[in-house]
Structures are given as structure tokens and as C-alpha cells.
Coordinates of C-alpha atoms and ligand atoms in Angstrom, one line a residue:
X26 CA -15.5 13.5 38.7
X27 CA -15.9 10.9 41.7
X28 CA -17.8 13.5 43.8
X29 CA -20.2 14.5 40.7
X30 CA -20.9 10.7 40.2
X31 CA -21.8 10.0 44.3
X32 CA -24.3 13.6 44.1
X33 CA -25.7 12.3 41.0
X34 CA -26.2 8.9 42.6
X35 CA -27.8 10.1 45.5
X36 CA -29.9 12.5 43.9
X37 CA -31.5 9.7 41.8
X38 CA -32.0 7.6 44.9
X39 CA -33.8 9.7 46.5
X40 CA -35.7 11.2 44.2
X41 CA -37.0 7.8 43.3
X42 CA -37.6 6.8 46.5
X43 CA -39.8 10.0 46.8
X44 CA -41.4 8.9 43.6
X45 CA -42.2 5.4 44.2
X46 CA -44.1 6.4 47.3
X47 CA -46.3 8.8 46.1
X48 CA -46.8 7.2 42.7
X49 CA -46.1 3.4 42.8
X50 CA -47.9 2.1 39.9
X51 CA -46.9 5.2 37.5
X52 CA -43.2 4.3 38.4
X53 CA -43.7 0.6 37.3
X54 CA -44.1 2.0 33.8
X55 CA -42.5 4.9 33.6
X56 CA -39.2 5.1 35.7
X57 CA -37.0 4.4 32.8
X58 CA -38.3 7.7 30.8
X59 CA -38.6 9.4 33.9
X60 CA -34.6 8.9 35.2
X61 CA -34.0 9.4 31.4
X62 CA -35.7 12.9 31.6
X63 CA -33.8 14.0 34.4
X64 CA -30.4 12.6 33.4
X65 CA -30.5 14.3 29.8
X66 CA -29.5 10.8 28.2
X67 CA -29.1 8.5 30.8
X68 CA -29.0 5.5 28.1
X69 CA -26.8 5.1 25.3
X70 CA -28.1 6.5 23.1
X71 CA -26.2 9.6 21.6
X72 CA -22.7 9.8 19.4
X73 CA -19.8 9.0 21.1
X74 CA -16.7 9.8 20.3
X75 CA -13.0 8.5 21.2
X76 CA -10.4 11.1 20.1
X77 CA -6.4 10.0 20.6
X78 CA -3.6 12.8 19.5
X79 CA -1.2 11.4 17.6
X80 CA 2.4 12.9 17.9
X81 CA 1.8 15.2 14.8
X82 CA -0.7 16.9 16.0
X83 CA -3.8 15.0 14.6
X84 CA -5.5 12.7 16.3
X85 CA -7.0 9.3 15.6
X86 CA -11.0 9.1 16.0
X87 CA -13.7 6.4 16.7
X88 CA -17.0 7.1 16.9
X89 CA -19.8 5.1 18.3
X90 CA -23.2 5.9 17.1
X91 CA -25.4 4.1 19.6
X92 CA -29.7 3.9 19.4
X93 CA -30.3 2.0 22.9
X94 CA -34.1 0.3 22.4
X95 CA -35.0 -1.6 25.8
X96 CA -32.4 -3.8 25.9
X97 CA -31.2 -4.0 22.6
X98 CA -28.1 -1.5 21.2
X99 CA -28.1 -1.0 17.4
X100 CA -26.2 1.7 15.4
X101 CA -22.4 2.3 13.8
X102 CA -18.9 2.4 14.8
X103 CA -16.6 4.4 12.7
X104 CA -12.9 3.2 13.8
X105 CA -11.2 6.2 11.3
X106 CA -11.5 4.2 8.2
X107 CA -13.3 1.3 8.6
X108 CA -17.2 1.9 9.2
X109 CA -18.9 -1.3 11.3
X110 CA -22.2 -2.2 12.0
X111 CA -24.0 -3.3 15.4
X112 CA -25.0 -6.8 14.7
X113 CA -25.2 -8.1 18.2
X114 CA -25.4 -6.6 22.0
X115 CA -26.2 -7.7 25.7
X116 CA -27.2 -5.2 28.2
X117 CA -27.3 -1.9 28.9
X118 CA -25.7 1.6 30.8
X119 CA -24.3 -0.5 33.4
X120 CA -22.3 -3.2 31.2
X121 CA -22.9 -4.1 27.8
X122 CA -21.1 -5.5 24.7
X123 CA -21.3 -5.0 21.5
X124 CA -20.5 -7.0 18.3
X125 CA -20.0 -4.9 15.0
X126 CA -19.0 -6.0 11.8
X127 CA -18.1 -4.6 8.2
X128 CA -17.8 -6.5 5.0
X129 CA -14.6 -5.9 3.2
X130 CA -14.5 -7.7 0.0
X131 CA -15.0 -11.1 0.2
X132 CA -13.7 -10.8 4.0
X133 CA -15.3 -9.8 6.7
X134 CA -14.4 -7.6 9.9
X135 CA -15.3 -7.6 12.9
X136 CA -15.3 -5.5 16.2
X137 CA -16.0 -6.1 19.6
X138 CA -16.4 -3.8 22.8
X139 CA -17.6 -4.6 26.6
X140 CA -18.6 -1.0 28.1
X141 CA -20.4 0.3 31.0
X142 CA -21.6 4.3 31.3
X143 CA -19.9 5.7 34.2
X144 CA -21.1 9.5 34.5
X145 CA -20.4 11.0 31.1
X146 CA -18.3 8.8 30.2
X147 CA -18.4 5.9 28.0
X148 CA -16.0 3.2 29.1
X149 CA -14.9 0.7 26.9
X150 CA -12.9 -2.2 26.6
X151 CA -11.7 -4.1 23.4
X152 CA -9.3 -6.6 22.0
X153 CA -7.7 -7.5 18.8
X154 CA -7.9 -11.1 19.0
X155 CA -9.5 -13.0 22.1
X156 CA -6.3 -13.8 23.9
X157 CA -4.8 -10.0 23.9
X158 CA -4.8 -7.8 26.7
X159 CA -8.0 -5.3 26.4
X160 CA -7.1 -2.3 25.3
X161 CA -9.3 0.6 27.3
X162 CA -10.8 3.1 25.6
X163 CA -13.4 6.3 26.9
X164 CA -15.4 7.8 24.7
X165 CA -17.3 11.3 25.4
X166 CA -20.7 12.4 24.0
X167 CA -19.9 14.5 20.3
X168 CA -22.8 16.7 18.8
X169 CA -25.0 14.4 16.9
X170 CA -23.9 13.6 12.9
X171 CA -19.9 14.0 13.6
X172 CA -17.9 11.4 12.1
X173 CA -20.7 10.3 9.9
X174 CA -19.7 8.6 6.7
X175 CA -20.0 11.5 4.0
X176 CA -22.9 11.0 1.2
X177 CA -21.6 9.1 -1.4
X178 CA -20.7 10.5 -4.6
X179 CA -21.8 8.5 -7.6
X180 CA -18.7 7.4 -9.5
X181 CA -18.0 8.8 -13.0
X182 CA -18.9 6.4 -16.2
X183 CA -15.7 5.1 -17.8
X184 CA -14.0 6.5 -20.4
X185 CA -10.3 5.8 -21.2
X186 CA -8.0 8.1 -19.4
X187 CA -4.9 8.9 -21.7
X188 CA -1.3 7.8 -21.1
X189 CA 0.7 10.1 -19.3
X190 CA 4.2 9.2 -21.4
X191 CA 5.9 8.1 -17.9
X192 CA 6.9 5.2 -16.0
X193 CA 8.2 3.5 -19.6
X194 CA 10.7 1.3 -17.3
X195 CA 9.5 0.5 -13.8
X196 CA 9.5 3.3 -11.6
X197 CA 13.3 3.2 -9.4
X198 CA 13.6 4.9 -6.1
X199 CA 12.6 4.5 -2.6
X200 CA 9.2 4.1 -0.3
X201 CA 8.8 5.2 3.5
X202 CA 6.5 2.5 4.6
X203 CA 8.7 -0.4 5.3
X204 CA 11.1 0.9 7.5
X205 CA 9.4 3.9 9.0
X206 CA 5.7 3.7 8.7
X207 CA 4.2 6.5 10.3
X208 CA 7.6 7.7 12.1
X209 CA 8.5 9.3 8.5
X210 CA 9.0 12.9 8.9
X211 CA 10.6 16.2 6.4
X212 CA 14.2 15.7 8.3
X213 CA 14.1 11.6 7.4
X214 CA 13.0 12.2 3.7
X215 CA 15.9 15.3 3.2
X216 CA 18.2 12.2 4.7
X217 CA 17.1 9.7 2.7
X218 CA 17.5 12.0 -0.1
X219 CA 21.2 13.2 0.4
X220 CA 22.3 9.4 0.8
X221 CA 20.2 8.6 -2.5
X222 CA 22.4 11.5 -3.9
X223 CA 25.8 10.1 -2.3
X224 CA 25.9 6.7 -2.3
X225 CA 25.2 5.3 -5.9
X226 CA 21.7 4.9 -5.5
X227 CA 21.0 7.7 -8.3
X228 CA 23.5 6.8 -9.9
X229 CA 22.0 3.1 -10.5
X230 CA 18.9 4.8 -11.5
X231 CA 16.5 5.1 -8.2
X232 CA 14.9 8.4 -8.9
X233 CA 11.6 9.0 -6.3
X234 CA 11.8 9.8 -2.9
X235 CA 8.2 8.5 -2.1
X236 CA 6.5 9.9 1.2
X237 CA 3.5 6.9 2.1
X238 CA 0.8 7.7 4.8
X239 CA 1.3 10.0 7.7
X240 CA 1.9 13.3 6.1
X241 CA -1.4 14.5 6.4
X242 CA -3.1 16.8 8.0
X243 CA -6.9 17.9 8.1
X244 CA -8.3 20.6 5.7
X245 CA -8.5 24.2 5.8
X246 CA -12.0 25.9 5.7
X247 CA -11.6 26.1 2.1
X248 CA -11.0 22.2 1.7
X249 CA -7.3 22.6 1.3
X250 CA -5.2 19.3 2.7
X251 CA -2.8 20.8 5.0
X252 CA 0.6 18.5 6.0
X253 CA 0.5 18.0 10.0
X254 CA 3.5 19.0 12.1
X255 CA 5.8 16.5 10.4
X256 CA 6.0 17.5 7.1
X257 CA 5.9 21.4 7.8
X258 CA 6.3 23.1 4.2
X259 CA 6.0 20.0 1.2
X260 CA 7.2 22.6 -1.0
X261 CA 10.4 23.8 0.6
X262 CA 11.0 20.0 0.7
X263 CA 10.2 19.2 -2.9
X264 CA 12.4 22.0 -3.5
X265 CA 15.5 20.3 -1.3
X266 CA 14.5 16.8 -3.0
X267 CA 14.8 18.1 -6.7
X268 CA 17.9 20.2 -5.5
X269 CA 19.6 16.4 -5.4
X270 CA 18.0 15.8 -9.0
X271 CA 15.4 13.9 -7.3
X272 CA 11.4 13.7 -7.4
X273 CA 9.3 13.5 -4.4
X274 CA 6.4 11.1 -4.2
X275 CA 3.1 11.7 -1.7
X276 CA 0.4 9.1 -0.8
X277 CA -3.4 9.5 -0.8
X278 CA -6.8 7.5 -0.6
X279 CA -9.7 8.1 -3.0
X280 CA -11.9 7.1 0.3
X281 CA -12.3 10.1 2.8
X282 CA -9.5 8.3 4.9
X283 CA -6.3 6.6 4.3
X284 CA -5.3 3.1 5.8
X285 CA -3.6 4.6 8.5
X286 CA -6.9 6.7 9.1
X287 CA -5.6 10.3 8.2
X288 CA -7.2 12.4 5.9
X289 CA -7.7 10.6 2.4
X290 CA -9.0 12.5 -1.2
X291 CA -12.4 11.7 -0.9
X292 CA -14.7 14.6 -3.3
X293 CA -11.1 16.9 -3.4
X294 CA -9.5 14.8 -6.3
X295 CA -9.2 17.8 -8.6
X296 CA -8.6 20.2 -5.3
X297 CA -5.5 17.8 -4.0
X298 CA -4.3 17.3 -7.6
X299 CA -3.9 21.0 -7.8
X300 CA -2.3 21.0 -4.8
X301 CA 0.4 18.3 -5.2
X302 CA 1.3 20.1 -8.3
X303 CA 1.8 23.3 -6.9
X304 CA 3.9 21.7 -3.8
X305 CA 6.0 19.9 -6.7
X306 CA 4.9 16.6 -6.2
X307 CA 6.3 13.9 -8.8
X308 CA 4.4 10.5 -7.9
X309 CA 1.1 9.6 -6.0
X310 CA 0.5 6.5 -4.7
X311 CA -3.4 6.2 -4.1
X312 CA -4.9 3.7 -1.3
X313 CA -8.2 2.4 -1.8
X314 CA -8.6 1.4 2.1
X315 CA -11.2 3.7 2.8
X316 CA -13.1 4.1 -0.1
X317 CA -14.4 0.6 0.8
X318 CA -17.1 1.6 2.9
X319 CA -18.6 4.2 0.3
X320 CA -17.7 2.0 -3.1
X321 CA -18.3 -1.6 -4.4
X322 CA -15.0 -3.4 -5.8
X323 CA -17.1 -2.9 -9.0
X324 CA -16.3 1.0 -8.9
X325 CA -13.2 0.8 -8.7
X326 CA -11.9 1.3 -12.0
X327 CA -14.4 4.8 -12.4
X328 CA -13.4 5.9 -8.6
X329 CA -9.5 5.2 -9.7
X330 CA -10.0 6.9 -13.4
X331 CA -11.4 10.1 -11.5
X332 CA -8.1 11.1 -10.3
X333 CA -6.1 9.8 -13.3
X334 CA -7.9 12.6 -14.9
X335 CA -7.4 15.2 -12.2
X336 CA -3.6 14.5 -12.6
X337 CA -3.6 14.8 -16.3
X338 CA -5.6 18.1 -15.8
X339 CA -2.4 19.7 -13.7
X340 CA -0.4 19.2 -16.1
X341 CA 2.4 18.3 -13.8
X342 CA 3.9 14.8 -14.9
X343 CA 2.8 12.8 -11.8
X344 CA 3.3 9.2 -11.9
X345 CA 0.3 7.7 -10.8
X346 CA 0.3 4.4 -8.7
X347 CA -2.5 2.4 -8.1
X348 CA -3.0 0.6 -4.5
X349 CA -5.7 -1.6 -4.0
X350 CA -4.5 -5.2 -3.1
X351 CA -4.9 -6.2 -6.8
X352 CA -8.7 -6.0 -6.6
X353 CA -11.0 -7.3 -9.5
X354 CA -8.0 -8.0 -11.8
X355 CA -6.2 -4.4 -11.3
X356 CA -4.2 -5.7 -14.1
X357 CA -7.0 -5.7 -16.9
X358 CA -8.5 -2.1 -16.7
X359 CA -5.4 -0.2 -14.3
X360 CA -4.0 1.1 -17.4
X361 CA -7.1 2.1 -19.2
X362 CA -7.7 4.4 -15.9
X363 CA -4.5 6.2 -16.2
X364 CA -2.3 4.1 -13.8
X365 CA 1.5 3.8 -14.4
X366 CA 1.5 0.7 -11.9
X367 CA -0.7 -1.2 -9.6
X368 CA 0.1 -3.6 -7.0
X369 CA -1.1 -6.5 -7.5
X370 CA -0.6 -8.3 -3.8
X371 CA -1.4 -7.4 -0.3
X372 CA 1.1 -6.1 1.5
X373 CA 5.0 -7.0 1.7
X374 CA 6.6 -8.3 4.7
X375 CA 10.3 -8.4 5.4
X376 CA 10.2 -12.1 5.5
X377 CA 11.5 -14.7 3.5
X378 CA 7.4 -16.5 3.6
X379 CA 5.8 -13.5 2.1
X380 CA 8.5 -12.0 -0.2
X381 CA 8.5 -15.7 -2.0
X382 CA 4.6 -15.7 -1.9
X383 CA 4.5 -12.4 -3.3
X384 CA 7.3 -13.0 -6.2
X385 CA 7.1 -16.6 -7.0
X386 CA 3.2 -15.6 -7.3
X387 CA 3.4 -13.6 -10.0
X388 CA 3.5 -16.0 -13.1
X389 CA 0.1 -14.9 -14.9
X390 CA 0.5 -11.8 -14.9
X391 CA 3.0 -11.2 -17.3
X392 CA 1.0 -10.0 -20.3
X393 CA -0.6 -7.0 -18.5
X394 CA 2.8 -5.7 -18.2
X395 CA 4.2 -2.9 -20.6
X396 CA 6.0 0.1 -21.0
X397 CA 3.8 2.5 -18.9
X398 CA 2.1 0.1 -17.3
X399 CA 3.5 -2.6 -14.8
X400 CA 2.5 -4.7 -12.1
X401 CA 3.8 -3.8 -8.9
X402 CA 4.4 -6.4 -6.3
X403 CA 4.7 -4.3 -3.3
X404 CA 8.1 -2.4 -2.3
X405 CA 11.9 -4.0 -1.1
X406 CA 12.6 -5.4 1.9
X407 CA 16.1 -5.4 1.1
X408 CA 18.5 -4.3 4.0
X409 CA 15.4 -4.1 6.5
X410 CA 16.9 -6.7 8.5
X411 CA 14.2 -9.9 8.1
X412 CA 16.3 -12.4 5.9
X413 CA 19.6 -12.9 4.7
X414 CA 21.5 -11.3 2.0
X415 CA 21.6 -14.6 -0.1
X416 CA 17.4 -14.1 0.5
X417 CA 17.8 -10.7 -0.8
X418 CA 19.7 -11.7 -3.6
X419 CA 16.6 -13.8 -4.6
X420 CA 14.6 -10.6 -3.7
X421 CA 16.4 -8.3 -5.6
X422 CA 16.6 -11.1 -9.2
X423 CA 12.8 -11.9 -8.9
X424 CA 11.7 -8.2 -8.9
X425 CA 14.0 -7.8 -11.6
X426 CA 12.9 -10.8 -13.7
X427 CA 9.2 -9.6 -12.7
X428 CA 9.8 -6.2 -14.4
X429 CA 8.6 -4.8 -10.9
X430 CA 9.2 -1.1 -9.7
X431 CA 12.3 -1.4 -7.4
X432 CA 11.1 1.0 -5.0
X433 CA 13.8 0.2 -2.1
X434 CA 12.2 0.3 1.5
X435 CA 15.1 0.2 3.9
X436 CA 16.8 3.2 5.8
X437 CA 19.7 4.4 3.2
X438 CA 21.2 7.0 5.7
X439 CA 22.4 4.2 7.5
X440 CA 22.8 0.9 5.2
X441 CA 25.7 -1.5 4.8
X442 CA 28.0 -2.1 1.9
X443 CA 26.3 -5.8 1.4
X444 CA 22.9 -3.8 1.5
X445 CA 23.7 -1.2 -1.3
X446 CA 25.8 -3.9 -3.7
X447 CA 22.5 -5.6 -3.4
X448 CA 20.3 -2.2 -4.5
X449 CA 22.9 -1.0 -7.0
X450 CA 23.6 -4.4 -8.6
X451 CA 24.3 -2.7 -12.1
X452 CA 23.5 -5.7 -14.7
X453 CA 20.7 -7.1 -12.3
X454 CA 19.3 -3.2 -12.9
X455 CA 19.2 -3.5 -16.5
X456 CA 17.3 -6.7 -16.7
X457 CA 14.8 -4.7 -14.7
X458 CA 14.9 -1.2 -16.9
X459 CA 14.6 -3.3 -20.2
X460 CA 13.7 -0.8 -23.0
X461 CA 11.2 -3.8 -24.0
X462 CA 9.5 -4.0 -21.0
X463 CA 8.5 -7.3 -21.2
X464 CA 7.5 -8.8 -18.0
X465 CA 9.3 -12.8 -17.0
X466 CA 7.6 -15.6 -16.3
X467 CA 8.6 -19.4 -15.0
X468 CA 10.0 -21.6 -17.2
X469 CA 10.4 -24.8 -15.8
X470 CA 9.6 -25.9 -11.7
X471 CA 10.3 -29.0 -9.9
X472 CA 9.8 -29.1 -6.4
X473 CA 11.7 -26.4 -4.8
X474 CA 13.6 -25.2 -7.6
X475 CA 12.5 -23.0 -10.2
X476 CA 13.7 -21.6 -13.3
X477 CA 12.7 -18.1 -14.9
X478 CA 13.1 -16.3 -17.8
X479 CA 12.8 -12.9 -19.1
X480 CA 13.1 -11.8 -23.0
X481 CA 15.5 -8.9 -23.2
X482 CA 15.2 -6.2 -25.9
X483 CA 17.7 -6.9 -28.7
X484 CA 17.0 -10.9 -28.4
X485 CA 18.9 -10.8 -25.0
X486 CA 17.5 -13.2 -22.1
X487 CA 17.6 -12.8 -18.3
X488 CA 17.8 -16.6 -17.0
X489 CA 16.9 -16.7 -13.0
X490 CA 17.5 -20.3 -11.2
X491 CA 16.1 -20.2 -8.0
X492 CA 16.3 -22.7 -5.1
X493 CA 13.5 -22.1 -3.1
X494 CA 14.4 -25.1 -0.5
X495 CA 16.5 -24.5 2.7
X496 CA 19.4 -26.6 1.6
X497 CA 21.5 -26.3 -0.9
X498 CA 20.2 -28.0 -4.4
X499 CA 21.9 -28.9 -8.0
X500 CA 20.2 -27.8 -11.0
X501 CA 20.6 -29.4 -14.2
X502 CA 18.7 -28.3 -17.2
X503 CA 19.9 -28.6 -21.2
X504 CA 21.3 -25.7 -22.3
X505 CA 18.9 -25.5 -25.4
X506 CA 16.0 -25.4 -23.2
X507 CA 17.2 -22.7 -21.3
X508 CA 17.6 -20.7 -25.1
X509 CA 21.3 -20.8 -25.1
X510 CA 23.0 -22.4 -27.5
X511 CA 26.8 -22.3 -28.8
X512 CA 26.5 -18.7 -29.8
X513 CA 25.3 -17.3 -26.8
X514 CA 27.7 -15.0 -24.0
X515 CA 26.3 -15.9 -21.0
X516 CA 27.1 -13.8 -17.7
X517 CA 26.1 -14.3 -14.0
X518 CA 24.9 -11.4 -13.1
X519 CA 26.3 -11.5 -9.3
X520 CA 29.3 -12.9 -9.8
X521 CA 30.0 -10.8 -12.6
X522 CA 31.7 -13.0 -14.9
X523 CA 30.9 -15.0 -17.7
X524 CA 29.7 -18.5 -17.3
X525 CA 31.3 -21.1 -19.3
X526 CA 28.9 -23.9 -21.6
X527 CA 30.5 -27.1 -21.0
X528 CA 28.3 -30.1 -22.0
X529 CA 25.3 -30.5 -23.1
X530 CA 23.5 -29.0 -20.0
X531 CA 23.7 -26.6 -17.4
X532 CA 24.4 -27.7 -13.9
X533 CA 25.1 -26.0 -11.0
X534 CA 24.8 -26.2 -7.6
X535 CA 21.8 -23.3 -5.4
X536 CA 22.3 -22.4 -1.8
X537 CA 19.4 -22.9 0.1
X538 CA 17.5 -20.2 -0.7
X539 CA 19.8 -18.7 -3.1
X540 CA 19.6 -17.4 -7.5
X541 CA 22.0 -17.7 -9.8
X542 CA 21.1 -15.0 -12.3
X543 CA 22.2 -14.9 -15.7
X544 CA 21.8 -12.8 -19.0
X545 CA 22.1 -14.4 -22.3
X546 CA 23.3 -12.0 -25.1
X547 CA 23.2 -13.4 -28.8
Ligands
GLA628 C1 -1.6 -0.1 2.9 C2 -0.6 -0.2 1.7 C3 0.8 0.0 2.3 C4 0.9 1.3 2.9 C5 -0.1 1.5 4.0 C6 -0.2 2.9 4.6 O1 -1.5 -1.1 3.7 O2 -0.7 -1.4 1.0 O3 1.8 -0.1 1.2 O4 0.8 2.3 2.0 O5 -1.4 1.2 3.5 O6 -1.2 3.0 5.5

């Protein structure tokens, strides 16, 4: 490569130098197209393309489609699924940067390189955030048009998609994501289900073994998506997974990438519908990430209804769950587009900060919830490591009170006894499966501590008293405002007894950070 670049640097020098002696003033004007002519492409200009293999066989792919005019750089970059524009650059083949940005939302992102042409290759250097390390990057020419954004496809108009009959209690089970992001392969999920299987988890009621992104492959010439070297036959595993009396879940985007950048659903809804059915899938979760750069927020609801429809057409019960951030008020059309649940936050962390943000945030939205139909908050941290098991105890009782899928996200194969009494907390369970499927909502707050209720069906109540401070804090509220009144059986619901009315109020003292969670039966 060296020795190409040192021939190709002399050759230019002295053909130059031959040039400019024999035609001085016709060089002033035209060296630039001249050198250019020789070279092929000796500026910018072109499709560029930075192709990394990821372990399972695909790769991740950025392109950079670059007009150079003078001194001036316009064009696209296509990082997988976000699509930027060139809004500002400085110089030219032998150093130049480059500012590119993408609206997203109300947000906006934005992309930075510093490059320099070095033979054929495009050298390039970028950074997350100012103060990181540069990441270096070389991109290589790619025939002109690859990795363009695909035309878009108009959305269809709106029309009511019709309930599937599932999810009438929140969806139970389990989500790769939060423990294993893209290191989930076929071997972890056939784990994950024998220890749902053997340890209680089925037996409390978690039912999908949900595979997030990573599983995919690109298509086949007939536009089939194909699972990369991870996953190697989604059937056989489907078939292992309901063996255990068990349902498998798969994740896909209705943009033409996922958020992890693999393959996403874009213009195959029906095709991947079909597909999923015929593998045996049991649950979609469907991204919006990369349907950003094609869609407004505005068409979400049609772009979301389009596969709600495909699934019905399989005629497969699929739970379908929708993933998009909670976007233009998911909550007030998800439903009418045929989703069993939607989240309605960004995404979870396995920290004490977000999961509170998340849960305690959570209040309005009670009346969009229903049997069918619930908000979803965003999976379990529980057991991942990030707080304590008094912190999980608040988890576990606010997803509960919230009506919320408990979709656990922790590695099962391998989880302590404090971790699974947590997941398989029996009476906490049933607040959440409540036939009525009425979502909770806060019923009194003072500083730190909160108080939540949920109304049970048969007149029961799930009471939730939460001290969100980090030292311990007494609670005293009269009884009758809590609903309980000389009738009532009350129970904590993780010490599993019955708590005794004495007085006229309750009292108790909350460790920092800690629930006591009740259920009031008439
Ligand atoms: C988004 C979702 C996450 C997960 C990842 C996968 O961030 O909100 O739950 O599915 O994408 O890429």
C-alpha cells in the first residue's frame, strides 16, 4: 500500500512539473480537474463505505455519501440506522471535518468526523463526546447508491385493527436485553428456558421467552429474513421452548433497521409475519428506531397498525408489543392499532435513579390501561446486580401496582434464592394478573414517601407505601383514607402475614428505599 502511495506521488509530481512548464497559465485553472482526471476521483466525492463484522457473521455498516464542491463537503452519512446530514465542513482530501446532524423527534443528533484521503482509503476519526478517545475508522469507495435510505412507502390510512383476545393480564416472562444485549444466542435462550421450566418461574406465571435485537440476519434473494450464526434454526428452537410449555418472543423494527442496526421489517411486514408464524413465534416486540428517518412521529400509529394487521392475517396468536419511547401519547391510539402493550418510557436502567423515574412516573396513565392493553414501563432489572434487594422489592411492588408486564431481565440459569423469591413473590403476582386489570395510581405523597393504590377485582385493594428517601422514614396515614376500615383482612404481601389495625391510623416505619405492600380483601 506504502509503495503504491510513494509511485502514485511521484507520478503526480512529475507529471505536474512537466505540465506546468509547458502550459503555465492552463494549469492555474485547470490542475484541479486535470489531477482529478488522472486519479479517477482524486476528491471526495464518491460513496464510501465502513463495513465492521460483527461476531455473527453480519457486519455493522456506515456509509458516507460525500459531493466535494471547491472546498465545501455536502452529502449523507448513514451510521446503520440513523441517517445524518452534512451541515458543516473544513477542507479537503488532505484533512477535513465534517459536522452531520439528524433530527430525532424533538432531539437532535449529531455526528462529527476529522478525515484525510490517503490512497484509496478514507481515514477517519470520530468521537462520542468531545473528551473520548477517537475512535478510527477507514472507509473504502462502494458502488454509487449502496446504503441509500430505501424510497419511502406511504403509510396506510387508519382503520381500527381488531383485538387479538391476548395479553388480558400483563404479559409474564422474560427479555434478553438487560442482561445480555447483543451476546444472546439459541444455547442462552434454551438455558433460560430450562431454568424458567425448573425453578418456579412458570410456575408463578412467566410464560415468554422473548429474544430482543441481535438475531437477525440479512435477506435471502427472495426477501426472506434469515437468523445470523447465533440463532441457527428459530424453529428447532421454538420447538425446544414450547417443549418446556413455553412461548418464544422475537424483536423487529418497522424501519429498515433495528436499534442495534441489523436488519429491521421495513416493506416485509406481511413477508416477516408469515415468517415468524411459520418458525412458531409467540410475541413480537417492534422497535420504531429506524423508521425515524423515513416516518414523521405523526405516522406512527398507521406505520404501527400495518403490522398489527399482518399479524392478525397469520393467524398465529402473536402478542404484539409496541416500542417506541412512548411517542405522541402511545397510550391513546396503541390499542386501536392492534398493540397488546406499549412502552411508554425510554429505556430501563438497572439503577435505582431510573427505575424510580420510570415507575414513580407513571401516575396518568392509568386509564389507558385494560385488559388487552397495558402500558409497559420497560422490562426488570431485578437480580441484574445495580441495587439492592430492598430496591428490588420496590421494583418488583411498583410494576405490580402499575399493572406493568413483568418481563424479568436478569440471567435465570444462574440467579440467587433472594433474586427468584423476589420474581416469584406469589401474592405480589396476583396484584399484578388482576382479572380487572385496572391499572394503580398514587394516592397520597409527601416528600419522599408515597402511597399507592390499586383496585382489585372483587372490591380487593393492593396498598403500596413507598419510602423513596435514603433513610429510613415512618408513615402514618388513617386507616379510612387508605379504604380499610374494621372489616377489612389486610396482608403484607412480603412478609406474608396479616397486618393488625390498631388505632385509628396506620403507622409504620420504611427502610430507606424500601415498600411495604399490602392487599386489602373485604
Ligand atoms: C431499544 C429498546 C430496548 C432494546 C434495544 C435493542 O433501545 O428500547 O428495549 O430493544 O432497542 O436494540
Amino acid at each position: 500500500m506504502r509503495r503504491t502511495e510513494t509511485k502514485r506521488r511521484w507520478f503526480l509530481c512529475n507529471f505536474s512539473l512537466l505540465v506546468v512548464t509547458a502550459f503555465p497559465l492552463v494549469v492555474a485553472n485547470f490542475s484541479y480537474r486535470f489531477v482529478n482526471a488522472r486519479q479517477g476521483n482524486v476528491d471526495l466525492s464518491g460513496n464510501w463505505l465502513v463495513q465492521t463484522p460483527n461476531s455473527d457473521g453480519t457486519f455493522r455498516r456506515s456509509y458516507f455519501n460525500l459531493k466535494q464542491e471547491g472546498p465545501r463537503i455536502t452529502g449523507s452519512i448513514r451510521v446503520t440506522q440513523f441517517y445524518y446530514l452534512i451541515q458543516e465542513s473544513t477542507g479537503g482530501p488532505d484533512g477535513f471535518t465534517l459536522v452531520a446532524t439528524m433530527k430525532d423527534g424533538k432531539n437532535e443528533r449529531r455526528v462529527q468526523y476529522e478525515g484525510k484521503l490517503i490512497g484509496d482509503e478514507l481515514h477517519l476519526l470520530t468521537r462520542r463526546r468531545p473528551e473520548d478517545k477517537p475512535t478510527e475508522l477507514v472507509a473504502h469507495r462502494a458502488p454509487a447508491g449502496e446504503g441509500a435510505m430505501p424510497a419511502r412507502i406511504e403509510p396506510p390510512a387508519r382503520h381500527k385493527v381488531p383485538y387479538n383476545g391476548l395479553a388480558k393480564t400483563p404479559p409474564m416472562g422474560w427479555n434478553s436485553w438487560n442482561k445480555f444485549a447483543s451476546r444472546v444466542d439459541d444455547a442462552t435462550v434454551r438455558g433460560i428456558a430450562d431454568a424458567m421450566a425448573s425453578s418456579g418461574m412458570k410456575a408463578a406465571g412467566y410464560l415468554y421467552v422473548n429474544i430482543d435485537d441481535t438475531w437477525e440476519a440479512e435477506r435471502d434473494a427472495q426477501g426472506n429474513i434469515q437468523t445470523n450464526k447465533k440463532f441457527p434454526n428459530m424453529k428447532a428452537l421454538a420447538d425446544y421452548v414450547h417443549s418446556k410449555g413455553l412461548k418464544l418472543g422475537i424483536y423487529s423494527s418497522p424501519g429498515p433497521n433495528t436499534c442495534a442496526g441489523y436488519e429491521g421489517s421495513y416493506g416485509h411486514e406481511e413477508q416477516d409475519a408469515r415468517t415468524y408464524a411459520a418458525w412458531g413465534i409467540d410475541y413480537l416486540k417492534y422497535d420504531w428506531c429506524g423508521a425515524r428517518n423515513l416516518h414523521s412521529d405523526e405516522e406512527m400509529p398507521a406505520v404501527y397498525q400495518k403490522m398489527g394487521d399482518a399479524l392478525l392475517k397469520v393467524k398465529r396468536p402473536i402478542v404484539y408489543s409496541l416500542c417506541q419511547d412512548g411517542r405522541l401519547d402511545v397510550w391513546k391510539w396503541g390499542a386501536e392499532v392492534g398493540g397488546n402493550l406499549w412502552r411508554t418510557t425510554g429505556d430501563i436502567r438497572d439503577t435505582w435513579d431510573s427505575m424510580t423515574r420510570i415507575g414513580f412516573g407513571q401516575n396518568e396513565l392509568a386509564q389507558w390501561a385494560q385488559p388487552g392493553h397495558w402500558n409497559d414501563p420497560d422490562m426488570l432489572e431485578i437480580g441484574n446486580g445495580g441495587m439492592s434487594e430492598t430496591e428490588y422489592k420496590t421494583h418488583m411492588s411498583l410494576w405490580a401496582i402499575l399493572a406493568a408486564p413483568l418481563l424479568a431481565g436478569n440471567d435465570l440459569r444462574s440467579m440467587t434464592p433472594a433474586t427468584l423469591a423476589i420474581l416469584t413473590n406469589r401474592d405480589v403476582i396476583a396484584v399484578n394478573q388482576d382479572k380487572a386489570g385496572r391499572q394503580g395510581s398514587r394516592l397520597w405523597k409527601a416528600g419522599d414517601q408515597e402511597i399507592w393504590t390499586r383496585p382489585l377485582a372483587g372490591g380487593d385493594k393492593a396498598v403500596a407505601v413507598f419510602n423513596r428517601a435514603v433513610e429510613p422514614a415512618t408513615v402514618s396515614r388513617p386507616w379510612t383514607e387508605l379504604g380499610i376500615n374494621s372489616k377489612s383482612k389486610v396482608r403484607d404481601l412480603w412478609e406474608h402475614k396479616p397486618i393488625v389495625m390498631e388505632g385509628t391510623a396506620y403507622s409504620a416505619t420504611i427502610p430507606g428505599h424500601g415498600v411495604v405492600m399490602m392487599r386489602v380483601s373485604r
